[in-house]
Coordinates of N, CA and C in Angstrom, one line a residue:
M1 N 120.1 84.2 138.5 CA 118.7 83.9 138.7 C 117.9 85.2 138.9
Q2 N 118.6 86.4 138.7 CA 118.0 87.7 138.9 C 116.9 87.8 137.8
G3 N 117.1 87.3 136.6 CA 116.1 87.5 135.5 C 114.9 86.7 135.8
A4 N 115.0 85.5 136.4 CA 113.8 84.7 136.7 C 112.9 85.4 137.7
R5 N 113.6 86.0 138.7 CA 112.9 86.7 139.8 C 112.2 87.9 139.2
E6 N 112.9 88.7 138.4 CA 112.3 89.9 137.8 C 111.1 89.5 136.9
T7 N 111.2 88.4 136.2 CA 110.1 88.0 135.3 C 108.9 87.6 136.1
R8 N 109.1 86.8 137.1 CA 108.0 86.4 138.0 C 107.3 87.6 138.7
E9 N 108.1 88.6 139.1 CA 107.6 89.7 139.8 C 107.0 90.8 139.0
F10 N 107.5 91.0 137.8 CA 107.1 92.2 137.0 C 106.4 91.8 135.7
Q11 N 106.4 90.6 135.3 CA 105.9 90.3 133.9 C 104.5 90.7 133.7
A12 N 103.6 90.5 134.6 CA 102.2 90.9 134.4 C 102.0 92.4 134.2
R13 N 102.8 93.2 135.0 CA 102.7 94.7 134.8 C 103.3 95.1 133.5
I14 N 104.4 94.5 133.1 CA 105.1 94.9 131.9 C 104.3 94.5 130.7
R15 N 103.7 93.4 130.7 CA 102.8 92.9 129.6 C 101.7 93.9 129.3
D16 N 101.1 94.5 130.3 CA 100.0 95.4 130.1 C 100.4 96.8 129.7
V17 N 101.7 97.1 129.7 CA 102.1 98.5 129.3 C 102.0 98.7 127.8
R18 N 101.4 99.7 127.4 CA 101.4 100.1 126.0 C 102.4 101.2 125.7
I19 N 103.3 100.9 124.8 CA 104.3 101.9 124.4 C 104.0 102.6 123.1
K20 N 103.9 103.9 123.2 CA 103.6 104.6 122.0 C 104.8 104.7 121.1
P21 N 104.6 104.9 119.8 CA 105.8 105.0 118.9 C 106.5 106.3 119.2
P22 N 107.9 106.2 119.0 CA 108.7 107.4 119.3 C 108.5 108.5 118.3
I23 N 108.8 109.7 118.7 CA 108.8 110.9 117.8 C 110.3 111.3 117.6
F24 N 110.6 111.4 116.4 CA 112.0 111.9 116.0 C 111.9 113.3 115.4
V25 N 112.7 114.2 115.9 CA 112.7 115.5 115.4 C 113.9 115.7 114.5
L26 N 113.6 115.8 113.2 CA 114.7 115.9 112.2 C 114.4 117.1 111.3
G27 N 115.4 117.8 110.9 CA 115.2 118.9 110.0 C 116.6 119.6 109.6
H28 N 116.5 120.5 108.7 CA 117.7 121.3 108.3 C 118.0 122.3 109.4
W29 N 119.3 122.8 109.3 CA 119.7 123.8 110.3 C 118.8 125.0 110.2
R30 N 118.6 125.6 111.3 CA 117.9 126.9 111.4 C 116.4 126.7 110.9
S31 N 115.9 125.5 111.1 CA 114.5 125.3 110.6 C 113.5 125.3 111.8
G32 N 114.0 125.4 113.1 CA 113.1 125.4 114.2 C 113.1 124.0 115.0
T33 N 114.0 123.1 114.6 CA 114.0 121.8 115.3 C 114.4 121.9 116.8
T34 N 115.3 122.8 117.1 CA 115.7 123.0 118.5 C 114.5 123.6 119.3
H35 N 113.8 124.5 118.7 CA 112.6 125.1 119.4 C 111.5 124.0 119.6
L36 N 111.3 123.2 118.6 CA 110.3 122.1 118.7 C 110.8 121.1 119.8
H37 N 112.0 120.8 119.8 CA 112.5 119.9 120.8 C 112.3 120.4 122.2
N38 N 112.6 121.7 122.4 CA 112.4 122.4 123.7 C 110.9 122.4 124.1
L39 N 110.1 122.6 123.1 CA 108.6 122.6 123.4 C 108.2 121.2 123.8
L40 N 108.6 120.2 123.1 CA 108.2 118.8 123.4 C 108.8 118.4 124.8
S41 N 110.0 118.9 125.1 CA 110.6 118.5 126.4 C 109.8 119.0 127.6
L42 N 109.0 120.0 127.4 CA 108.2 120.6 128.5 C 107.0 119.7 128.8
D43 N 106.6 118.8 127.9 CA 105.4 118.0 128.1 C 105.9 116.7 128.9
P44 N 105.3 116.4 130.0 CA 105.7 115.2 130.8 C 105.5 113.9 130.1
Q45 N 104.6 113.8 129.1 CA 104.4 112.5 128.4 C 105.6 112.1 127.5
F46 N 106.5 113.0 127.3 CA 107.6 112.7 126.4 C 108.9 112.5 127.3
A47 N 109.7 111.6 126.9 CA 111.0 111.4 127.6 C 112.1 111.6 126.6
Y48 N 113.3 112.0 127.1 CA 114.4 112.2 126.2 C 115.7 112.0 127.0
P49 N 116.8 111.5 126.4 CA 118.0 111.4 127.1 C 118.7 112.8 127.2
N50 N 119.4 113.0 128.3 CA 120.2 114.3 128.4 C 121.6 114.0 127.9
F51 N 122.4 115.0 127.8 CA 123.7 114.9 127.2 C 124.5 113.8 127.9
Y52 N 124.5 113.8 129.2 CA 125.3 112.7 129.9 C 124.9 111.3 129.5
Q53 N 123.6 111.1 129.4 CA 123.1 109.8 129.1 C 123.4 109.4 127.6
V54 N 123.4 110.4 126.8 CA 123.8 110.1 125.4 C 125.3 109.8 125.2
T55 N 126.1 110.5 126.0 CA 127.5 110.3 125.8 C 128.0 109.1 126.7
N56 N 127.2 108.7 127.7 CA 127.6 107.6 128.6 C 126.5 106.6 128.7
P57 N 126.2 105.8 127.7 CA 125.0 104.9 127.7 C 125.1 103.9 128.8
R58 N 126.3 103.6 129.3 CA 126.5 102.6 130.4 C 125.8 103.1 131.7
A59 N 125.7 104.4 131.8 CA 125.1 105.0 133.0 C 123.6 104.7 133.1
I60 N 123.0 104.5 131.9 CA 121.5 104.2 131.9 C 121.2 102.8 132.3
A61 N 121.9 101.9 131.7 CA 121.7 100.5 131.9 C 123.0 99.7 131.9
P62 N 123.7 99.7 133.0 CA 125.0 99.1 133.0 C 125.0 97.6 132.8
K63 N 123.9 96.9 133.4 CA 123.8 95.5 133.3 C 123.5 95.1 131.9
M64 N 122.7 95.8 131.2 CA 122.3 95.4 129.8 C 123.5 95.6 128.9
H65 N 124.4 96.6 129.2 CA 125.6 96.7 128.4 C 126.5 95.5 128.4
N66 N 126.6 95.0 129.6 CA 127.5 93.8 129.8 C 126.8 92.5 129.3
R67 N 125.5 92.5 129.3 CA 124.8 91.3 128.8 C 125.0 91.0 127.4
Y68 N 125.1 92.0 126.5 CA 125.1 91.8 125.1 C 126.5 92.0 124.5
R69 N 127.5 91.8 125.2 CA 128.9 91.9 124.7 C 129.3 90.6 124.0

């Protein structure tokens, strides 16, 4: 019943959130993509996973991982 409680409690706030489209940094080697990534990571409006989160996705959302098995 956790989902029903969360829906009741947070649905209005979640519904009003506007999510901007993601930015993907792609490019050839030695073209400046790492520098661009580092610059973007300094801006608080952007979020990115760290190495631990990328290699251990269960650490981010363990319940979601089990839900979709």
